Amino acid sequence: MVKTGVSLVVTICALIYPVHLLDNGLAQTPTMGWLHWERFMCNVDCVNDPHNCISEQLYMQMADIMVQEGWKEAGYEYVCIDDCWLAHERDSQDRLQPDPTRFPSGIKKLADYVHSKGLKLGIYQDVGNLTCAGYPGSHGYYDLDAETFADWGVDLLKFDGCNFGTLDILVEGYKNMSRALNSTGRNILYSCEWPLYLWPFHQPNYTDIRQYCNHWRNYGDVYDSWQSVKSIIDWTASHQNLIVPVAGPGGWNDPDMLVIGNFGLSWDQQVSQMAMWVIMAAPLLMSNDLRSIDSKSKMLLQNKHLIAINQDPLGRQGYRIGRVNSFDVWERPLSDGRYAFAVLNRQEIGGPRQFPLLLATLPSWKTCHPECRVTQILPSYQDLGVQNLFSALKLTINPSGTVLFTVTLNEGLAAEQKWNWNMTKKRKTPNSVF
Ligand code: GLA
């Protein structure tokens, strides 16, 4: 699929080592963009609700705003169509076609428009006979549909798994569509739901999935509610030993869309969703109305410190390191030996509670030996100064809220430590404190 330098290196490496990843060179960091489903669902009533129905106008407006309102600059790149864009029949040559009244200009024109804004276009299809909302699926047409998407200039395919028939069709269908996309020669990011549909039958083989998909949904659809967001976080924690090791540049676990800026989450819960998606190295696909989003939610979604953590080049997914007194503590290793931590207050009664965090108790305590710099990023940015192993941070966390902070080896001391270590090596006198 890819003709870039990255792909060349990957190909050369593949000759030397068996490389178990999708070699399209895409999604080196988690995908960022906007996806219509949670907010706009299958609203096809453009007569009574023209402003919110699934039509070319909706994506054009989102693309305009993504450029005008700083979303693109913050890193949000993909404008993605979900289910309900299709006409109910294929055309006379069996090619997919969009609903002619809602997409009168066609998808190619829409892709051109989105590209003219410096953004990318995502589209949706299904491995089975019908999409989840009952539109024609791709089964039996994987090559033709991949070619159609490539001809139109599509940049991402969300491939759903409804109505798959047999498990064989499900698994082979996901693999075949991956191969079909690769052979179009166009870079098309491949977003799968394969493990989600496999779980009711058996534990998915994630090494296999990673070889074919750029990200994959594991768990049910996100709703605009704290209950839903919590259930996704908890599922992820309870399966972390299985799913965290497979995540990394080129392939990510997808906990589904960000619903920040909608109706169902309180401010603290919006902070928590953002914090946890950042820690989980999740694709940041917002499903909200960018035309009317409030400024606080917008600032949260565009927070550059958070986006930098989500997009950290080390590409390691975070994990829960403990649950103490109804606080969940998560850690994510970052590049240059830094760490991000999130402490989520799970007690939904009473007021803000204090969580005393002794840095020496963290698995990554060495970052604070002899000293580290601690920076709180959520719920507000605050330099918490230079700390050491015996520092106890007093974090105050609202019910269902999260405090997110980073820990960095203190730079001056890091240099000094390195020097000391080199001297020690030269003198050949081991001098470890541990
Ligand atoms: C499934 C997917 C959702 C969405 C809908 C569309 O439920 O998991 O994300 O794509 O189908 O019908």
Short mmCIF file of C-alpha atoms and ligand atoms in Angstrom, two decimals:
data_model
loop_
_atom_site.label_atom_id
_atom_site.label_comp_id
_atom_site.label_asym_id
_atom_site.label_seq_id
_atom_site.Cartn_x
_atom_site.Cartn_y
_atom_site.Cartn_z
CA MET A 1 0.00 0.00 0.00
CA VAL A 2 2.70 2.49 0.94
CA LYS A 3 5.50 3.75 -1.20
CA THR A 4 7.23 5.85 1.44
CA GLY A 5 10.69 5.75 2.99
CA VAL A 6 9.14 4.38 6.17
CA SER A 7 7.70 1.48 4.24
CA LEU A 8 11.04 0.82 2.61
CA VAL A 9 12.74 0.59 5.98
CA VAL A 10 9.94 -1.66 7.23
CA THR A 11 10.32 -3.87 4.17
CA ILE A 12 14.07 -4.16 4.64
CA CYS A 13 13.57 -4.94 8.33
CA ALA A 14 10.99 -7.55 7.36
CA LEU A 15 13.64 -9.33 5.38
CA ILE A 16 15.85 -9.52 8.42
CA TYR A 17 13.30 -9.95 11.20
CA PRO A 18 9.74 -11.24 11.06
CA VAL A 19 7.80 -7.98 11.52
CA HIS A 20 4.32 -8.53 12.88
CA LEU A 21 2.54 -5.36 11.92
CA LEU A 22 0.51 -3.93 9.12
CA ASP A 23 3.17 -2.49 6.86
CA ASN A 24 1.23 0.48 5.46
CA GLY A 25 3.32 2.93 7.51
CA LEU A 26 0.16 4.61 8.87
CA ALA A 27 -0.98 5.31 12.44
CA GLN A 28 2.54 5.62 13.81
CA THR A 29 0.77 7.55 16.58
CA PRO A 30 -2.92 7.15 17.47
CA THR A 31 -5.30 8.49 14.81
CA MET A 32 -6.89 11.87 15.48
CA GLY A 33 -10.06 13.18 13.92
CA TRP A 34 -13.83 13.36 14.01
CA LEU A 35 -16.34 10.55 13.42
CA HIS A 36 -20.07 11.14 13.09
CA TRP A 37 -21.60 8.08 14.78
CA GLU A 38 -22.20 8.76 18.48
CA ARG A 39 -23.50 12.29 17.94
CA PHE A 40 -25.37 12.01 14.62
CA MET A 41 -26.07 8.27 14.38
CA CYS A 42 -28.31 7.24 11.47
CA ASN A 43 -30.16 10.51 11.04
CA VAL A 44 -31.16 10.38 7.38
CA ASP A 45 -34.04 12.83 7.63
CA CYS A 46 -32.65 15.75 5.69
CA VAL A 47 -36.14 17.10 5.07
CA ASN A 48 -36.99 17.77 8.69
CA ASP A 49 -33.50 17.98 10.14
CA PRO A 50 -31.18 19.25 7.38
CA HIS A 51 -28.63 20.62 9.86
CA ASN A 52 -27.99 17.27 11.55
CA CYS A 53 -28.67 14.61 8.96
CA ILE A 54 -25.97 12.43 7.39
CA SER A 55 -25.19 14.39 4.25
CA GLU A 56 -22.16 15.75 2.41
CA GLN A 57 -22.90 19.13 3.94
CA LEU A 58 -22.27 17.81 7.47
CA TYR A 59 -18.72 16.66 6.64
CA MET A 60 -17.95 19.81 4.66
CA GLN A 61 -19.02 21.95 7.61
CA MET A 62 -16.96 19.88 10.03
CA ALA A 63 -13.94 20.14 7.72
CA ASP A 64 -14.35 23.94 7.51
CA ILE A 65 -14.52 24.22 11.28
CA MET A 66 -11.64 21.87 11.85
CA VAL A 67 -9.47 24.31 9.94
CA GLN A 68 -11.01 27.55 11.23
CA GLU A 69 -11.23 26.65 14.89
CA GLY A 70 -7.80 25.22 15.54
CA TRP A 71 -8.71 21.51 15.43
CA LYS A 72 -6.45 20.77 12.50
CA GLU A 73 -3.61 22.70 14.08
CA ALA A 74 -4.07 20.69 17.28
CA GLY A 75 -3.61 17.48 15.26
CA TYR A 76 -7.17 16.36 14.40
CA GLU A 77 -6.85 15.25 10.80
CA TYR A 78 -9.48 12.71 9.72
CA VAL A 79 -13.09 13.68 8.99
CA CYS A 80 -14.91 10.36 9.13
CA ILE A 81 -18.22 9.16 7.78
CA ASP A 82 -19.86 6.30 9.71
CA ASP A 83 -22.86 4.14 8.79
CA CYS A 84 -25.88 5.33 6.72
CA TRP A 85 -24.06 7.11 3.90
CA LEU A 86 -24.89 4.44 1.33
CA ALA A 87 -27.71 4.04 -1.16
CA HIS A 88 -29.66 0.83 -0.58
CA GLU A 89 -28.48 -0.68 -3.88
CA ARG A 90 -25.09 -1.03 -5.59
CA ASP A 91 -24.89 0.53 -9.09
CA SER A 92 -25.18 -1.39 -12.38
CA GLN A 93 -21.48 -2.35 -12.14
CA ASP A 94 -21.88 -3.51 -8.54
CA ARG A 95 -20.02 -0.49 -7.23
CA LEU A 96 -21.07 1.12 -3.98
CA GLN A 97 -22.82 4.46 -4.33
CA PRO A 98 -23.77 7.05 -1.74
CA ASP A 99 -27.38 8.03 -1.18
CA PRO A 100 -27.97 10.39 -4.14
CA THR A 101 -30.13 12.92 -2.31
CA ARG A 102 -27.90 13.28 0.72
CA PHE A 103 -24.58 13.08 -1.19
CA PRO A 104 -25.49 14.67 -4.57
CA SER A 105 -21.87 15.53 -5.43
CA GLY A 106 -20.54 12.02 -4.68
CA ILE A 107 -17.78 10.88 -2.37
CA LYS A 108 -14.92 11.78 -4.71
CA LYS A 109 -15.96 15.43 -4.66
CA LEU A 110 -16.29 15.29 -0.90
CA ALA A 111 -12.82 13.78 -0.60
CA ASP A 112 -11.43 16.51 -2.87
CA TYR A 113 -13.05 19.13 -0.68
CA VAL A 114 -11.69 17.61 2.54
CA HIS A 115 -8.23 17.30 0.95
CA SER A 116 -8.34 20.93 -0.18
CA LYS A 117 -8.54 21.81 3.51
CA GLY A 118 -5.44 19.74 4.24
CA LEU A 119 -7.53 17.06 5.99
CA LYS A 120 -8.29 13.40 5.28
CA LEU A 121 -11.55 11.58 4.65
CA GLY A 122 -12.68 8.41 6.41
CA ILE A 123 -15.51 6.13 5.30
CA TYR A 124 -17.42 3.16 6.74
CA GLN A 125 -18.27 -0.32 5.50
CA ASP A 126 -18.96 -3.76 6.94
CA VAL A 127 -17.38 -7.19 6.53
CA GLY A 128 -20.77 -8.91 6.21
CA ASN A 129 -23.76 -8.76 3.91
CA LEU A 130 -25.27 -5.67 5.50
CA THR A 131 -23.92 -2.84 7.65
CA CYS A 132 -25.23 -2.57 11.20
CA ALA A 133 -27.89 -0.12 10.01
CA GLY A 134 -28.89 -2.39 7.11
CA TYR A 135 -27.09 -0.85 4.12
CA PRO A 136 -25.23 -3.06 1.59
CA GLY A 137 -22.14 -4.70 3.13
CA SER A 138 -18.83 -5.58 1.48
CA HIS A 139 -19.01 -9.38 1.66
CA GLY A 140 -18.21 -10.72 -1.79
CA TYR A 141 -16.95 -7.33 -2.97
CA TYR A 142 -13.83 -6.65 -0.90
CA ASP A 143 -11.54 -5.94 -3.87
CA LEU A 144 -14.09 -3.87 -5.76
CA ASP A 145 -14.98 -1.82 -2.68
CA ALA A 146 -11.32 -1.21 -1.79
CA GLU A 147 -10.69 -0.04 -5.36
CA THR A 148 -13.78 2.18 -5.24
CA PHE A 149 -12.58 3.81 -2.00
CA ALA A 150 -9.10 4.30 -3.46
CA ASP A 151 -10.56 5.82 -6.66
CA TRP A 152 -12.60 8.24 -4.61
CA GLY A 153 -9.53 9.30 -2.60
CA VAL A 154 -10.63 7.87 0.74
CA ASP A 155 -7.93 7.86 3.47
CA LEU A 156 -9.44 5.67 6.21
CA LEU A 157 -11.85 2.76 6.31
CA LYS A 158 -13.80 1.89 9.44
CA PHE A 159 -14.74 -1.74 8.81
CA ASP A 160 -17.59 -2.94 10.98
CA GLY A 161 -18.51 -6.55 11.71
CA CYS A 162 -22.32 -6.76 11.77
CA ASN A 163 -24.12 -9.54 9.87
CA PHE A 164 -20.92 -11.47 9.25
CA GLY A 165 -22.51 -14.90 8.86
CA THR A 166 -19.84 -17.38 9.85
CA LEU A 167 -16.71 -16.87 11.95
CA ASP A 168 -14.69 -17.80 8.91
CA ILE A 169 -16.24 -14.96 6.91
CA LEU A 170 -15.55 -12.59 9.80
CA VAL A 171 -11.87 -13.46 10.14
CA GLU A 172 -11.08 -14.01 6.47
CA GLY A 173 -13.15 -10.95 5.54
CA TYR A 174 -11.11 -8.67 7.79
CA LYS A 175 -7.87 -10.14 6.39
CA ASN A 176 -9.06 -9.94 2.80
CA MET A 177 -10.13 -6.33 3.09
CA SER A 178 -6.71 -5.49 4.57
CA ARG A 179 -5.00 -7.13 1.59
CA ALA A 180 -7.44 -5.48 -0.83
CA LEU A 181 -6.70 -2.03 0.63
CA ASN A 182 -2.96 -2.72 0.43
CA SER A 183 -3.16 -3.70 -3.21
CA THR A 184 -4.91 -0.48 -4.24
CA GLY A 185 -1.59 1.33 -3.79
CA ARG A 186 -3.33 4.11 -1.84
CA ASN A 187 -2.58 4.77 1.84
CA ILE A 188 -5.82 3.82 3.54
CA LEU A 189 -5.80 3.56 7.30
CA TYR A 190 -7.65 0.40 8.36
CA SER A 191 -9.84 0.64 11.46
CA CYS A 192 -11.30 -2.73 12.50
CA GLU A 193 -13.93 -4.08 14.90
CA TRP A 194 -12.76 -7.68 14.48
CA PRO A 195 -11.99 -8.50 18.15
CA LEU A 196 -15.28 -6.99 19.35
CA TYR A 197 -17.23 -9.46 17.19
CA LEU A 198 -14.95 -12.38 18.10
CA TRP A 199 -15.16 -12.04 21.89
CA PRO A 200 -18.58 -13.75 22.21
CA PHE A 201 -17.00 -16.88 20.63
CA HIS A 202 -13.39 -16.96 21.82
CA GLN A 203 -10.44 -14.84 22.87
CA PRO A 204 -9.10 -13.00 19.82
CA ASN A 205 -5.57 -13.54 18.60
CA TYR A 206 -4.27 -9.99 18.92
CA THR A 207 -0.93 -10.69 17.26
CA ASP A 208 -2.87 -11.76 14.20
CA ILE A 209 -5.18 -8.72 14.34
CA ARG A 210 -2.26 -6.33 14.62
CA GLN A 211 -0.83 -7.74 11.41
CA TYR A 212 -3.89 -6.59 9.50
CA CYS A 213 -5.37 -3.53 11.24
CA ASN A 214 -4.18 -0.06 12.28
CA HIS A 215 -6.63 -0.04 15.18
CA TRP A 216 -9.29 -2.32 16.48
CA ARG A 217 -12.37 -2.01 18.69
CA ASN A 218 -12.49 -4.51 21.56
CA TYR A 219 -15.62 -3.54 23.38
CA GLY A 220 -19.17 -2.22 22.83
CA ASP A 221 -20.18 1.18 21.50
CA VAL A 222 -19.57 4.29 23.57
CA TYR A 223 -22.69 6.18 24.64
CA ASP A 224 -22.98 9.73 25.88
CA SER A 225 -22.88 8.67 29.53
CA TRP A 226 -20.41 8.22 32.38
CA GLN A 227 -21.68 4.68 32.86
CA SER A 228 -20.60 3.84 29.32
CA VAL A 229 -17.20 5.56 29.57
CA LYS A 230 -16.52 3.79 32.89
CA SER A 231 -17.43 0.40 31.46
CA ILE A 232 -14.90 0.89 28.65
CA ILE A 233 -12.18 1.94 31.10
CA ASP A 234 -12.91 -1.06 33.33
CA TRP A 235 -12.98 -3.53 30.44
CA THR A 236 -9.61 -2.19 29.31
CA ALA A 237 -8.08 -2.53 32.79
CA SER A 238 -9.38 -6.05 33.23
CA HIS A 239 -7.92 -7.17 29.88
CA GLN A 240 -4.74 -5.12 30.00
CA ASN A 241 -2.33 -8.05 30.21
CA LEU A 242 -3.68 -9.27 26.90
CA ILE A 243 -4.20 -6.06 24.95
CA VAL A 244 -1.59 -3.55 26.18
CA PRO A 245 1.50 -5.41 24.90
CA VAL A 246 0.21 -5.49 21.32
CA ALA A 247 -0.36 -1.73 21.08
CA GLY A 248 2.34 0.42 19.54
CA PRO A 249 3.22 2.47 16.47
CA GLY A 250 1.12 1.19 13.57
CA GLY A 251 -1.52 -0.63 15.66
CA TRP A 252 -3.69 0.55 18.58
CA ASN A 253 -6.52 -0.61 20.81
CA ASP A 254 -9.55 1.57 20.08
CA PRO A 255 -11.84 2.25 23.05
CA ASP A 256 -14.23 4.11 20.71
CA MET A 257 -15.10 7.78 20.29
CA LEU A 258 -14.58 10.74 22.59
CA VAL A 259 -18.02 12.05 23.59
CA ILE A 260 -16.66 15.23 25.17
CA GLY A 261 -18.73 18.30 24.28
CA ASN A 262 -22.09 16.50 24.16
CA PHE A 263 -24.79 16.12 26.82
CA GLY A 264 -24.09 13.18 29.08
CA LEU A 265 -20.78 13.85 30.86
CA SER A 266 -20.22 16.34 33.66
CA TRP A 267 -17.12 18.51 33.42
CA ASP A 268 -15.14 16.16 35.68
CA GLN A 269 -16.25 13.18 33.61
CA GLN A 270 -15.14 14.89 30.41
CA VAL A 271 -11.75 15.49 32.04
CA SER A 272 -11.67 11.80 32.98
CA GLN A 273 -12.51 10.59 29.49
CA MET A 274 -9.79 12.76 27.97
CA ALA A 275 -7.23 11.74 30.60
CA MET A 276 -7.94 8.04 30.20
CA TRP A 277 -7.96 8.10 26.37
CA VAL A 278 -4.60 9.87 26.52
CA ILE A 279 -3.18 7.30 28.97
CA MET A 280 -4.61 4.41 26.91
CA ALA A 281 -2.85 5.66 23.74
CA ALA A 282 -6.30 5.63 22.15
CA PRO A 283 -7.26 7.02 18.78
CA LEU A 284 -8.78 10.46 19.50
CA LEU A 285 -11.88 10.38 17.33
CA MET A 286 -14.35 12.96 18.58
CA SER A 287 -18.05 12.50 18.01
CA ASN A 288 -19.63 15.82 18.83
CA ASP A 289 -20.92 18.90 17.07
CA LEU A 290 -17.93 21.10 16.39
CA ARG A 291 -20.31 23.83 15.16
CA SER A 292 -21.70 24.42 18.63
CA ILE A 293 -19.22 22.91 21.11
CA ASP A 294 -18.67 24.94 24.30
CA SER A 295 -15.32 26.61 24.80
CA LYS A 296 -14.33 24.57 27.87
CA SER A 297 -14.78 21.23 26.10
CA LYS A 298 -12.94 22.63 23.11
CA MET A 299 -10.00 23.68 25.27
CA LEU A 300 -9.88 20.23 26.83
CA LEU A 301 -9.88 18.48 23.45
CA GLN A 302 -7.27 20.86 22.05
CA ASN A 303 -4.99 20.82 25.11
CA LYS A 304 -1.53 20.49 23.61
CA HIS A 305 0.03 18.88 26.69
CA LEU A 306 -2.56 16.10 26.58
CA ILE A 307 -2.25 15.60 22.85
CA ALA A 308 1.54 15.39 23.18
CA ILE A 309 1.14 12.56 25.71
CA ASN A 310 -1.42 10.75 23.56
CA GLN A 311 0.89 11.08 20.56
CA ASP A 312 4.10 10.25 22.41
CA PRO A 313 6.52 8.64 19.94
CA LEU A 314 7.40 5.75 22.26
CA GLY A 315 3.87 4.54 21.54
CA ARG A 316 3.33 2.49 24.68
CA GLN A 317 -0.20 2.10 25.98
CA GLY A 318 -0.73 2.86 29.67
CA TYR A 319 -2.17 0.43 32.21
CA ARG A 320 -3.78 0.46 35.62
CA ILE A 321 -1.24 -0.05 38.40
CA GLY A 322 -3.67 -0.20 41.24
CA ARG A 323 -6.99 0.57 42.86
CA VAL A 324 -6.64 2.03 46.35
CA ASN A 325 -9.51 3.33 48.43
CA SER A 326 -11.68 3.82 45.33
CA PHE A 327 -8.93 5.64 43.45
CA ASP A 328 -7.71 4.05 40.21
CA VAL A 329 -4.05 4.76 39.46
CA TRP A 330 -2.86 4.45 35.85
CA GLU A 331 0.62 4.88 34.42
CA ARG A 332 1.90 5.36 30.89
CA PRO A 333 5.62 5.19 30.03
CA LEU A 334 6.66 8.01 27.71
CA SER A 335 9.75 8.72 25.63
CA ASP A 336 12.92 10.03 27.32
CA GLY A 337 12.18 8.07 30.48
CA ARG A 338 9.16 10.20 31.40
CA TYR A 339 5.86 8.87 32.73
CA ALA A 340 2.29 10.10 32.76
CA PHE A 341 -0.02 9.17 35.63
CA ALA A 342 -3.75 9.45 36.01
CA VAL A 343 -5.59 9.07 39.29
CA LEU A 344 -9.34 8.65 38.85
CA ASN A 345 -11.66 9.10 41.82
CA ARG A 346 -14.22 6.30 41.54
CA GLN A 347 -16.24 7.31 44.57
CA GLU A 348 -19.42 8.94 43.33
CA ILE A 349 -20.70 10.17 46.64
CA GLY A 350 -19.44 13.08 48.72
CA GLY A 351 -17.07 15.81 47.66
CA PRO A 352 -13.47 16.08 46.49
CA ARG A 353 -11.13 13.63 48.22
CA GLN A 354 -7.42 13.75 48.82
CA PHE A 355 -5.13 11.08 47.46
CA PRO A 356 -1.71 11.11 49.09
CA LEU A 357 0.73 9.71 46.54
CA LEU A 358 4.15 8.67 47.78
CA LEU A 359 6.38 8.69 44.71
CA ALA A 360 8.49 5.83 46.13
CA THR A 361 5.50 3.50 45.85
CA LEU A 362 5.22 3.81 42.08
CA PRO A 363 6.61 1.01 39.92
CA SER A 364 8.53 3.71 38.03
CA TRP A 365 9.94 5.22 41.26
CA LYS A 366 13.45 5.35 39.79
CA THR A 367 12.45 8.39 37.74
CA CYS A 368 12.33 10.26 41.05
CA HIS A 369 15.71 9.14 42.26
CA PRO A 370 17.25 11.37 43.34
CA GLU A 371 14.77 13.97 42.11
CA CYS A 372 12.08 14.46 39.52
CA ARG A 373 9.95 17.26 38.20
CA VAL A 374 6.21 16.80 38.53
CA THR A 375 3.76 18.66 36.30
CA GLN A 376 0.02 18.46 36.76
CA ILE A 377 -1.86 18.76 33.47
CA LEU A 378 -5.44 18.00 34.47
CA PRO A 379 -7.78 19.28 35.75
CA SER A 380 -5.54 22.38 35.41
CA TYR A 381 -1.93 22.97 34.46
CA GLN A 382 0.30 23.39 37.50
CA ASP A 383 4.02 22.97 38.00
CA LEU A 384 4.27 20.81 41.12
CA GLY A 385 8.00 21.42 41.32
CA VAL A 386 10.97 19.22 42.04
CA GLN A 387 10.15 16.20 44.18
CA ASN A 388 12.00 13.18 45.47
CA LEU A 389 11.21 9.61 46.42
CA PHE A 390 9.90 10.62 49.79
CA SER A 391 7.64 13.37 48.53
CA ALA A 392 3.98 12.74 49.16
CA LEU A 393 1.88 14.57 46.60
CA LYS A 394 -1.50 15.58 47.95
CA LEU A 395 -3.82 15.31 45.00
CA THR A 396 -7.38 16.56 45.43
CA ILE A 397 -9.77 14.81 43.08
CA ASN A 398 -13.47 15.45 42.47
CA PRO A 399 -15.93 12.53 42.35
CA SER A 400 -15.59 10.85 38.93
CA GLY A 401 -12.80 13.32 38.13
CA THR A 402 -9.15 12.66 37.32
CA VAL A 403 -5.81 14.26 38.07
CA LEU A 404 -3.26 13.69 35.33
CA PHE A 405 0.39 14.53 35.82
CA THR A 406 3.77 13.79 34.29
CA VAL A 407 6.98 12.85 36.06
CA THR A 408 10.27 13.70 34.45
CA LEU A 409 13.76 13.01 35.72
CA ASN A 410 15.03 16.40 36.82
CA GLU A 411 17.15 17.52 33.88
CA GLY A 412 20.09 19.15 35.63
CA LEU A 413 20.31 16.16 37.89
CA ALA A 414 19.90 13.78 34.98
CA ALA A 415 23.03 15.24 33.39
CA GLU A 416 24.87 15.10 36.70
CA GLN A 417 23.77 11.52 37.23
CA LYS A 418 25.01 10.54 33.80
CA TRP A 419 28.34 12.16 34.52
CA ASN A 420 28.60 10.40 37.87
CA TRP A 421 27.69 7.14 36.27
CA ASN A 422 30.35 7.57 33.58
CA MET A 423 32.94 8.39 36.21
CA THR A 424 31.88 5.35 38.16
CA LYS A 425 32.25 3.21 35.10
CA LYS A 426 35.70 4.61 34.42
CA ARG A 427 36.74 3.91 38.01
CA LYS A 428 35.14 0.49 37.76
CA THR A 429 33.72 0.91 41.27
CA PRO A 430 30.11 -0.06 41.29
CA ASN A 431 28.27 2.49 43.35
CA SER A 432 24.61 1.52 43.23
CA VAL A 433 22.30 2.71 45.92
CA PHE A 434 19.69 0.08 45.12
C1 GLA B 1 -21.69 -0.54 15.24
C2 GLA B 1 -20.37 0.13 15.54
C3 GLA B 1 -20.59 1.61 15.79
C4 GLA B 1 -21.25 2.25 14.58
C5 GLA B 1 -22.54 1.52 14.25
C6 GLA B 1 -23.14 1.98 12.93
O1 GLA B 1 -22.54 -0.55 16.34
O2 GLA B 1 -19.74 -0.47 16.64
O3 GLA B 1 -19.38 2.26 16.08
O4 GLA B 1 -20.37 2.20 13.50
O5 GLA B 1 -22.33 0.11 14.16
O6 GLA B 1 -24.29 1.29 12.59
#
